[in-house]
Coordinates of C-alpha atoms and ligand atoms in Angstrom, one line a residue:
Chain A
X1 CA 86.5 178.3 331.6
X2 CA 84.4 175.3 330.5
X3 CA 80.8 175.8 331.5
X4 CA 79.7 172.6 329.7
X5 CA 78.5 170.1 332.2
X6 CA 76.6 167.5 330.2
X7 CA 75.9 165.9 326.9
X8 CA 72.5 164.4 326.3
X9 CA 71.8 161.6 323.9
X10 CA 68.1 161.6 323.3
X11 CA 66.7 158.6 321.4
X12 CA 63.5 160.4 320.2
X13 CA 62.6 163.8 318.9
X14 CA 60.1 164.3 321.8
X15 CA 62.9 163.6 324.3
X16 CA 65.3 166.1 322.5
X17 CA 62.6 168.8 322.4
X18 CA 61.8 168.3 326.1
X19 CA 65.4 168.7 327.2
X20 CA 65.8 171.7 324.9
X21 CA 62.8 173.4 326.4
X22 CA 63.6 172.5 330.0
X23 CA 67.3 173.7 329.9
X24 CA 67.9 177.2 328.7
X25 CA 71.6 176.5 328.5
X26 CA 71.2 173.6 326.2
X27 CA 72.2 173.6 322.5
X28 CA 71.7 171.0 319.9
X29 CA 74.8 169.6 318.4
X30 CA 75.0 167.8 315.1
X31 CA 78.4 167.8 313.2
X32 CA 79.7 170.3 315.7
X33 CA 81.7 172.2 313.1
X34 CA 80.1 175.5 314.0
X35 CA 79.2 174.9 317.6
X36 CA 82.5 173.4 318.8
X37 CA 84.6 176.1 317.2
X38 CA 82.5 178.7 319.1
X39 CA 82.5 176.7 322.3
X40 CA 86.3 176.2 322.3
X41 CA 86.9 179.9 321.6
X42 CA 84.9 180.7 324.7
X43 CA 82.0 182.3 322.7
X44 CA 79.3 180.2 324.4
X45 CA 79.7 181.0 328.1
X46 CA 76.0 180.4 328.7
X47 CA 76.0 176.9 327.3
X48 CA 75.8 174.2 330.0
X49 CA 74.4 171.2 328.0
X50 CA 74.8 169.8 324.5
X51 CA 72.1 167.7 323.0
X52 CA 73.5 165.3 320.5
X53 CA 71.0 164.9 317.7
X54 CA 72.9 162.3 315.7
X55 CA 71.0 159.4 317.2
X56 CA 67.6 160.6 316.2
X57 CA 67.5 159.0 312.8
X58 CA 67.6 162.3 310.9
X59 CA 69.9 161.2 308.1
X60 CA 67.5 159.8 305.5
X61 CA 66.8 161.2 302.1
X62 CA 63.5 159.9 300.7
X63 CA 60.9 160.7 298.1
X64 CA 57.3 160.8 299.5
X65 CA 54.1 162.6 298.7
X66 CA 55.6 164.6 295.8
X67 CA 58.4 165.9 298.0
X68 CA 62.1 165.0 298.5
X69 CA 62.5 164.9 302.2
X70 CA 66.1 165.5 303.4
X71 CA 66.7 164.7 307.1
X72 CA 68.3 167.6 308.9
X73 CA 71.2 165.3 310.1
X74 CA 72.4 164.5 306.5
X75 CA 76.0 165.6 306.0
X76 CA 77.0 167.8 303.1
X77 CA 78.8 164.7 301.6
X78 CA 75.6 162.6 301.9
X79 CA 73.4 165.4 300.4
X80 CA 75.7 166.0 297.4
X81 CA 76.1 162.3 296.7
X82 CA 72.5 161.2 296.9
X83 CA 70.9 160.2 293.6
X84 CA 67.5 161.8 294.5
X85 CA 69.3 165.1 295.0
X86 CA 71.8 164.7 292.1
X87 CA 69.0 164.0 289.6
X88 CA 66.9 167.0 290.6
X89 CA 68.7 169.8 292.5
X90 CA 72.0 170.8 290.9
X91 CA 72.2 174.1 292.9
X92 CA 72.0 172.1 296.2
X93 CA 74.7 169.7 295.0
X94 CA 77.0 172.6 294.2
X95 CA 76.2 174.4 297.4
X96 CA 76.9 171.4 299.6
X97 CA 80.1 170.6 297.7
X98 CA 81.4 174.1 298.3
X99 CA 81.1 173.9 302.1
X100 CA 84.6 173.8 303.6
X101 CA 86.8 170.8 302.6
X102 CA 86.2 167.0 302.7
X103 CA 86.9 166.9 306.4
X104 CA 84.2 169.5 307.1
X105 CA 81.7 168.2 304.6
X106 CA 81.9 164.7 306.2
X107 CA 80.7 166.2 309.5
X108 CA 78.8 169.3 308.7
X109 CA 75.0 168.8 308.4
X110 CA 72.3 170.6 306.5
X111 CA 70.4 171.1 309.8
X112 CA 73.5 172.7 311.4
X113 CA 74.1 175.0 308.4
X114 CA 70.5 176.2 308.6
X115 CA 70.4 176.2 312.4
X116 CA 73.6 178.3 312.5
X117 CA 71.6 180.8 310.4
X118 CA 74.7 182.6 309.0
X119 CA 73.8 184.7 305.9
X120 CA 76.9 183.1 304.4
X121 CA 75.7 179.5 304.9
X122 CA 76.3 177.8 301.6
X123 CA 73.4 175.4 301.6
X124 CA 70.9 178.1 302.3
X125 CA 70.6 180.0 299.0
X126 CA 70.3 176.7 297.1
X127 CA 67.6 175.5 299.5
X128 CA 65.7 178.8 299.2
X129 CA 66.0 178.7 295.4
X130 CA 64.3 175.2 295.5
X131 CA 61.3 176.4 297.5
X132 CA 62.5 174.3 300.5
X133 CA 60.3 174.1 303.5
X134 CA 61.7 173.4 307.0
X135 CA 59.8 170.7 308.9
X136 CA 60.1 171.7 312.6
X137 CA 59.5 169.5 315.6
X138 CA 58.7 171.0 319.0
X139 CA 57.1 170.3 322.3
X140 CA 53.7 171.1 320.7
X141 CA 54.2 169.0 317.7
X142 CA 55.2 169.6 314.1
X143 CA 54.9 172.6 311.9
X144 CA 56.3 173.7 308.5
X145 CA 58.0 177.0 307.6
X146 CA 59.2 178.0 304.1
X147 CA 62.9 178.4 304.4
X148 CA 62.7 181.9 302.9
X149 CA 60.8 182.9 306.1
X150 CA 62.9 180.9 308.5
X151 CA 65.6 183.5 309.2
X152 CA 65.0 186.7 311.1
X153 CA 68.6 188.0 311.3
X154 CA 72.2 186.8 311.5
X155 CA 72.1 183.7 313.8
X156 CA 68.4 184.3 314.4
X157 CA 65.5 182.1 313.3
X158 CA 61.8 181.6 314.0
X159 CA 62.6 178.5 316.1
X160 CA 60.7 178.6 319.4
X161 CA 62.1 177.2 322.7
X162 CA 62.3 173.5 322.4
X163 CA 62.0 173.4 318.6
X164 CA 64.4 171.8 316.3
X165 CA 64.6 171.1 312.5
X166 CA 63.6 167.6 311.6
X167 CA 63.9 167.7 307.8
X168 CA 63.7 169.8 304.7
X169 CA 61.0 169.3 302.2
X170 CA 61.7 170.1 298.6
X171 CA 59.1 169.9 295.8
X172 CA 59.8 166.9 293.6
X173 CA 60.8 168.3 290.3
X174 CA 63.7 168.3 287.9
X175 CA 65.4 171.7 288.1
X176 CA 68.3 173.3 286.3
X177 CA 70.5 175.4 288.5
X178 CA 73.8 176.6 289.8
X179 CA 75.4 177.8 293.1
X180 CA 78.4 180.2 292.8
X181 CA 80.4 181.7 295.6
X182 CA 83.3 184.0 296.0
X183 CA 85.6 183.6 299.0
X184 CA 89.2 184.3 299.9
X185 CA 90.3 181.3 297.9
X186 CA 88.5 178.8 295.7
X187 CA 88.1 176.0 298.2
X188 CA 87.6 175.9 302.0
X189 CA 86.7 179.6 302.5
X190 CA 83.6 181.3 303.8
X191 CA 81.5 183.2 301.2
X192 CA 81.9 186.9 300.8
X193 CA 79.0 186.8 298.3
X194 CA 77.1 183.8 296.9
X195 CA 74.2 183.2 294.6
X196 CA 71.9 180.3 293.9
X197 CA 69.9 180.1 290.7
X198 CA 67.3 177.4 290.1
X199 CA 64.6 177.1 287.4
X200 CA 62.1 174.5 286.2
X201 CA 59.7 174.2 283.3
X202 CA 56.3 175.9 284.1
X203 CA 54.9 175.8 280.6
X204 CA 56.4 174.9 277.2
X205 CA 59.1 177.5 276.5
X206 CA 58.7 179.1 280.0
X207 CA 60.6 178.5 283.2
X208 CA 59.8 179.4 286.8
X209 CA 63.0 181.0 288.1
X210 CA 64.3 181.4 291.7
X211 CA 67.4 183.5 292.6
X212 CA 68.7 183.6 296.2
X213 CA 71.7 185.6 297.5
X214 CA 74.0 184.8 300.4
X215 CA 76.2 187.1 302.5
X216 CA 74.8 190.3 301.1
X217 CA 72.1 191.0 303.7
X218 CA 71.3 190.1 307.3
X219 CA 69.7 186.9 306.0
X220 CA 69.8 185.0 302.7
X221 CA 67.4 186.8 300.4
X222 CA 65.4 186.1 297.3
X223 CA 65.4 188.5 294.3
X224 CA 61.7 188.5 293.7
X225 CA 61.6 191.2 291.0
X226 CA 64.3 189.5 288.9
X227 CA 62.5 186.1 289.4
X228 CA 59.2 187.5 288.2
X229 CA 60.8 189.2 285.2
X230 CA 62.5 186.0 284.1
X231 CA 59.6 183.7 285.0
X232 CA 57.2 185.7 282.8
X233 CA 59.7 185.8 279.8
X234 CA 60.3 183.2 277.2
X235 CA 63.2 180.8 278.0
X236 CA 66.0 181.3 277.4
X237 CA 65.6 185.0 278.2
X238 CA 66.6 187.6 275.5
X239 CA 69.8 189.6 276.2
X240 CA 68.0 192.9 277.1
X241 CA 65.9 191.0 279.7
X242 CA 69.1 189.4 281.2
X243 CA 70.5 192.9 281.6
X244 CA 67.4 194.1 283.3
X245 CA 67.3 191.1 285.6
X246 CA 70.9 191.6 286.5
X247 CA 70.3 195.2 287.5
X248 CA 67.3 194.0 289.7
X249 CA 69.6 191.3 291.3
X250 CA 72.2 193.9 292.2
X251 CA 69.5 196.2 293.5
X252 CA 68.2 193.5 295.8
X253 CA 71.6 193.1 297.5
X254 CA 72.0 195.1 300.7
X255 CA 75.6 194.3 301.5
X256 CA 77.8 195.7 304.3
X257 CA 81.5 196.3 304.8
X258 CA 82.9 193.7 307.2
X259 CA 86.2 191.9 307.9
X260 CA 85.7 189.6 304.9
X261 CA 84.8 192.1 302.2
X262 CA 83.5 195.4 301.1
X263 CA 80.0 196.6 300.3
X264 CA 80.8 197.8 296.8
X265 CA 82.7 194.7 295.8
X266 CA 79.9 192.5 297.1
X267 CA 77.3 194.5 295.2
X268 CA 79.1 194.3 291.9
X269 CA 80.0 190.7 292.2
X270 CA 76.4 189.8 292.9
X271 CA 75.7 190.8 289.3
X272 CA 78.7 188.9 288.0
X273 CA 77.6 185.7 289.8
X274 CA 74.1 186.1 288.4
X275 CA 75.5 186.3 284.8
X276 CA 77.8 183.3 285.4
X277 CA 75.0 181.2 286.9
X278 CA 72.7 182.0 284.0
X279 CA 75.4 181.1 281.5
X280 CA 76.1 177.8 283.4
X281 CA 72.3 176.9 283.4
X282 CA 71.9 177.7 279.7
X283 CA 74.9 175.8 278.6
Chain B
X1 CA 82.2 175.7 337.5
X2 CA 79.5 173.1 337.5
X3 CA 80.6 169.5 338.0
X4 CA 81.2 167.8 334.7
X5 CA 79.9 164.3 334.2
X6 CA 82.1 161.7 332.6
X7 CA 80.6 160.0 329.7
X8 CA 81.4 156.3 329.0
X9 CA 82.1 155.6 325.4
X10 CA 83.1 152.6 323.3
X11 CA 84.3 152.5 319.7
X12 CA 86.8 150.9 317.4
X13 CA 90.2 152.6 317.4
X14 CA 92.6 151.3 314.8
X15 CA 90.8 148.0 314.6
X16 CA 90.5 147.3 318.3
X17 CA 87.5 148.0 320.5
X18 CA 88.4 150.6 323.2
X19 CA 86.6 152.2 326.0
X20 CA 87.0 155.5 327.8
X21 CA 85.2 157.9 330.1
X22 CA 85.4 161.4 328.7
X23 CA 84.4 164.9 329.9
X24 CA 81.6 166.5 327.9
X25 CA 83.7 168.9 325.9
X26 CA 86.6 166.6 325.0
X27 CA 87.4 166.2 321.4
X28 CA 88.4 163.1 319.5
X29 CA 91.8 164.7 318.9
X30 CA 92.4 165.2 322.7
X31 CA 91.2 161.7 323.3
X32 CA 93.5 159.9 320.9
X33 CA 96.5 162.0 321.9
X34 CA 96.1 162.1 325.7
X35 CA 94.3 158.9 326.5
X36 CA 95.6 156.6 323.8
X37 CA 99.0 158.3 323.2
X38 CA 98.5 158.3 319.5
X39 CA 100.2 161.5 318.6
X40 CA 100.4 161.5 314.8
X41 CA 97.3 163.7 314.6
X42 CA 98.2 167.2 315.6
X43 CA 96.4 170.3 316.8
X44 CA 97.4 173.0 314.3
X45 CA 94.4 175.3 314.7
X46 CA 91.7 173.6 316.7
X47 CA 89.2 175.2 314.4
X48 CA 88.8 172.9 311.4
X49 CA 91.0 175.0 309.2
X50 CA 94.3 173.3 308.9
X51 CA 93.6 169.5 308.7
X52 CA 96.7 168.6 310.9
X53 CA 94.2 166.6 313.0
X54 CA 92.7 164.5 310.1
X55 CA 91.7 161.0 311.0
X56 CA 89.3 158.6 309.3
X57 CA 85.9 158.1 310.9
X58 CA 84.1 155.2 309.2
X59 CA 86.5 155.5 306.2
X60 CA 85.9 159.2 305.8
X61 CA 88.4 162.0 306.7
X62 CA 87.2 164.3 309.4
X63 CA 88.8 167.0 311.6
X64 CA 89.2 165.2 314.9
X65 CA 89.6 168.6 316.6
X66 CA 85.9 169.2 315.9
X67 CA 84.5 165.8 316.8
X68 CA 83.0 165.5 320.3
X69 CA 84.6 162.3 321.8
X70 CA 81.4 161.8 323.8
X71 CA 79.4 161.3 320.6
X72 CA 81.4 158.3 319.5
X73 CA 79.3 155.1 319.2
X74 CA 80.1 151.4 319.4
X75 CA 79.6 151.1 315.6
X76 CA 82.1 153.9 314.9
X77 CA 85.5 153.0 313.4
X78 CA 88.3 155.6 314.0
X79 CA 91.6 155.1 312.2
X80 CA 94.6 157.3 312.9
X81 CA 97.8 157.4 311.0
X82 CA 99.3 154.9 313.4
X83 CA 96.6 152.4 312.4
X84 CA 97.9 152.6 308.8
X85 CA 101.5 152.2 309.6
X86 CA 101.7 148.8 307.8
X87 CA 99.1 149.6 305.1
X88 CA 100.8 149.1 301.7
X89 CA 99.1 152.1 300.2
X90 CA 100.1 154.4 303.1
X91 CA 103.7 153.1 303.0
X92 CA 103.7 153.9 299.3
X93 CA 102.5 157.4 299.9
X94 CA 105.0 158.0 302.7
X95 CA 107.9 156.8 300.5
X96 CA 106.8 159.1 297.7
X97 CA 106.6 162.1 300.1
X98 CA 110.2 161.4 301.2
X99 CA 111.4 160.8 297.6
X100 CA 109.9 164.1 296.4
X101 CA 111.2 166.1 299.4
X102 CA 107.6 167.0 300.2
X103 CA 108.3 167.2 304.0
X104 CA 109.8 170.2 305.6
X105 CA 108.9 170.9 309.2
X106 CA 106.6 168.0 309.0
X107 CA 103.8 169.3 311.2
X108 CA 101.1 169.1 308.5
X109 CA 102.3 165.8 307.1
X110 CA 100.3 163.3 309.3
X111 CA 97.1 165.0 308.3
X112 CA 98.2 165.5 304.7
X113 CA 99.0 161.8 304.1
X114 CA 95.6 160.9 305.5
X115 CA 94.0 163.0 302.8
X116 CA 96.4 161.5 300.2
X117 CA 95.2 158.1 301.4
X118 CA 91.6 159.0 301.1
X119 CA 92.1 160.3 297.6
X120 CA 94.0 157.2 296.4
X121 CA 91.5 154.8 298.0
X122 CA 88.7 156.5 296.2
X123 CA 90.5 157.7 293.0
X124 CA 93.4 155.4 292.2
X125 CA 94.3 157.6 289.2
X126 CA 93.6 161.1 290.3
X127 CA 93.8 164.1 288.0
X128 CA 95.9 167.1 289.0
X129 CA 92.7 169.0 289.9
X130 CA 91.6 166.1 292.1
X131 CA 94.9 166.0 293.9
X132 CA 94.5 169.7 294.8
X133 CA 90.8 169.3 295.7
X134 CA 91.3 166.4 298.0
X135 CA 94.1 168.3 299.9
X136 CA 92.2 171.6 300.1
X137 CA 91.4 170.9 303.8
X138 CA 95.1 170.6 304.7
X139 CA 97.3 173.6 305.1
X140 CA 101.1 173.5 304.8
X141 CA 103.1 176.6 305.8
X142 CA 106.4 175.2 304.4
X143 CA 106.3 173.4 301.1
X144 CA 104.2 175.5 298.9
X145 CA 102.3 172.3 298.0
X146 CA 104.0 171.7 294.7
X147 CA 106.2 168.9 296.0
X148 CA 103.3 167.4 297.9
X149 CA 101.2 167.3 294.8
X150 CA 104.1 165.6 292.9
X151 CA 104.5 163.1 295.7
X152 CA 100.8 162.1 295.5
X153 CA 101.0 161.7 291.7
X154 CA 104.1 159.6 292.2
X155 CA 102.4 157.5 294.9
X156 CA 99.4 156.9 292.5
X157 CA 101.7 155.7 289.8
X158 CA 103.7 153.5 292.1
X159 CA 100.6 152.0 293.6
X160 CA 99.2 151.2 290.1
X161 CA 102.4 149.4 288.9
X162 CA 102.8 147.4 292.1
X163 CA 99.2 146.3 291.7
X164 CA 98.2 147.5 295.1
X165 CA 94.6 147.3 296.0
X166 CA 93.1 150.7 295.5
X167 CA 89.5 151.8 295.5
X168 CA 86.9 149.9 297.4
X169 CA 86.6 149.9 301.2
X170 CA 89.7 150.4 303.3
X171 CA 91.3 147.2 304.5
X172 CA 91.1 146.1 308.1
X173 CA 93.6 148.3 309.8
X174 CA 96.4 147.0 311.9
X175 CA 95.6 145.9 315.4
X176 CA 96.7 148.6 317.8
X177 CA 98.0 147.7 321.2
X178 CA 97.8 150.4 323.8
Ligands
LIG1 C1 87.0 175.3 308.7 C2 85.6 175.5 308.5 C3 85.1 175.8 307.2 C4 83.8 176.0 307.0 N1 83.4 176.3 305.7 C5 82.1 176.6 305.5 C6 81.7 176.9 304.2 O1 82.4 177.0 303.2 N2 80.3 177.2 304.0 C7 79.4 177.1 305.0 O2 78.2 177.3 304.8 N3 79.8 176.8 306.2 C8 81.1 176.5 306.5 N4 81.5 176.2 307.8 C9 80.5 176.2 308.9 C10 79.9 174.8 309.2 O3 80.7 173.8 308.8 C11 78.5 174.7 308.6 O4 77.6 175.7 308.9 C12 77.9 173.3 309.0 O5 76.9 173.0 308.0 C13 77.3 173.3 310.4 O6 76.8 172.0 310.6 P1 77.1 171.1 311.9 O7 76.3 169.9 311.7 O8 78.5 171.0 312.1 O9 76.4 172.1 313.0 P2 76.7 172.2 314.5 O10 77.9 172.9 314.8 O11 76.4 170.9 315.2 O12 75.4 173.2 314.8 C14 75.4 174.5 314.3 C15 74.2 175.2 314.9 O13 73.0 174.6 314.4 C16 72.2 174.2 315.5 N5 71.6 172.9 315.1 C17 72.2 171.8 314.7 N6 71.3 170.8 314.4 C18 70.1 171.4 314.4 C19 68.8 171.0 314.2 N7 68.5 169.7 313.7 N8 67.7 171.8 314.3 C20 68.0 173.1 314.7 N9 69.2 173.6 315.0 C21 70.3 172.8 314.8 C22 73.1 174.0 316.6 O14 72.5 174.2 317.9 C23 74.1 175.2 316.4 O15 73.6 176.4 316.8 C24 82.8 175.9 308.0 C25 83.3 175.6 309.3 C26 84.6 175.4 309.5 C27 85.1 175.0 310.9
LIG2 S1 93.6 171.2 314.3 FE1 91.9 170.3 313.5 S2 91.8 171.4 311.6 FE2 93.5 172.4 312.5
LIG3 S1 105.9 170.7 306.1 FE1 105.8 172.3 307.5 S2 103.6 172.7 307.5 FE2 103.8 171.4 305.9

């Protein structure tokens, strides 16, 4: 039943990338909270090797060159507790704190949440709302991909054979924001629908706005029309603009019926979450 | 089936350095139960949902059912409930659970009290909301949680009046002999 034959412990990114490219049955493992559940349920029959990435020094959070750089190996607990993150990115703090429970957050990494590429991954809408860029390391060197363009479908990404996520780069700015999710219960539940809202001052009395939705499309999506409307308006936006933006947010959602929830519920709740997020940010 | 290599590991288990050779897919839960016969931590779900397998890794609670044993390092410190058997705070917690009738079938309790311990270490005077929050990763099918929450509040009060060291890093756990 167990096809797993080896665990590799590379000491460098190049070594990890080389193993990953050479062995088609190899998967990266960080916290293991997604991968081990799948493996132990027999959902990964093709997997022969794990590559442990926790020895690659990917758990730093630093400020450099106008960017906050968050290593892909940072746990949700570490991300939500770090002063560089807490002072700048409330949506990300709230997103990381709503992943699972303490036991999960102490193991679950940002790189694993993004690498798993679930449209319901709770760190993803916040990262997208903060204009995060993924720094990728592969056999041919490094490249960067905006996180909004990183996902191509549920569980699918632009990662090429041998490539892994090294870090996330977030523009260094103070933002206001919120992350709200609805699940089966308030804590420790997968999102049926989620929304991240982030904004920052672009000119006196104006704010650049980002809105990202989780679990209502094959990938996390941005609501560009609503973002443009609110970014062009004075801040705080007048009531009739909020109504318009809310309609645009609901329009952007393309939810499905699945075992966790229904299409119509998800669509309507998207609007509710938008309203709540805006109220939280304005308060 | 391909041949599985055995991976040598070394780490601190309940304050004592231990060594083992583990198959690639073995979890920390399987390791402590099968190899070290420490059976307080239980497999309720094996999926990270129920918290019956909760242990402390470097002072933080984790689900041992989702931790690859092979990935343990010499600097890692694992503490199971057995390692806290003589810890004054843990004893206070256990007494409060008993006093409040917070234990029914008992299957969830070893994991539950690990979360209580983590809470009271980091928040000696927790609010009702914090008590709920810190136990949100532990499922109980019997008690309905109300008595567990009361027990944790009682333990907090008892620890405060007895002047037990709360907050700060966890004490050196009891030495475990195999
Ligand atoms: C009980 C339970 C509750 C959960 N609740 C939530 C929740 O509320 N919200 C939520 O979003 N998630 C939840 N999850 C899912 C999971 O915990 C998260 O997705 C977590 O962030 C995964 O991180 P990890 O380090 O454990 O990943 P792993 O399981 O180690 O890896 C996940 C995937 O990412 C890949 N990967 C890992 N590291 C990298 C890297 N550096 N570069 C590229 N790919 C990489 C792996 O190959 C694998 O495919 C839950 C899981 C469980 C078991
Ligand atoms: S057995 Fe580990 S969480 Fe249920
Ligand atoms: S006492 Fe039976 S599961 Fe909690």
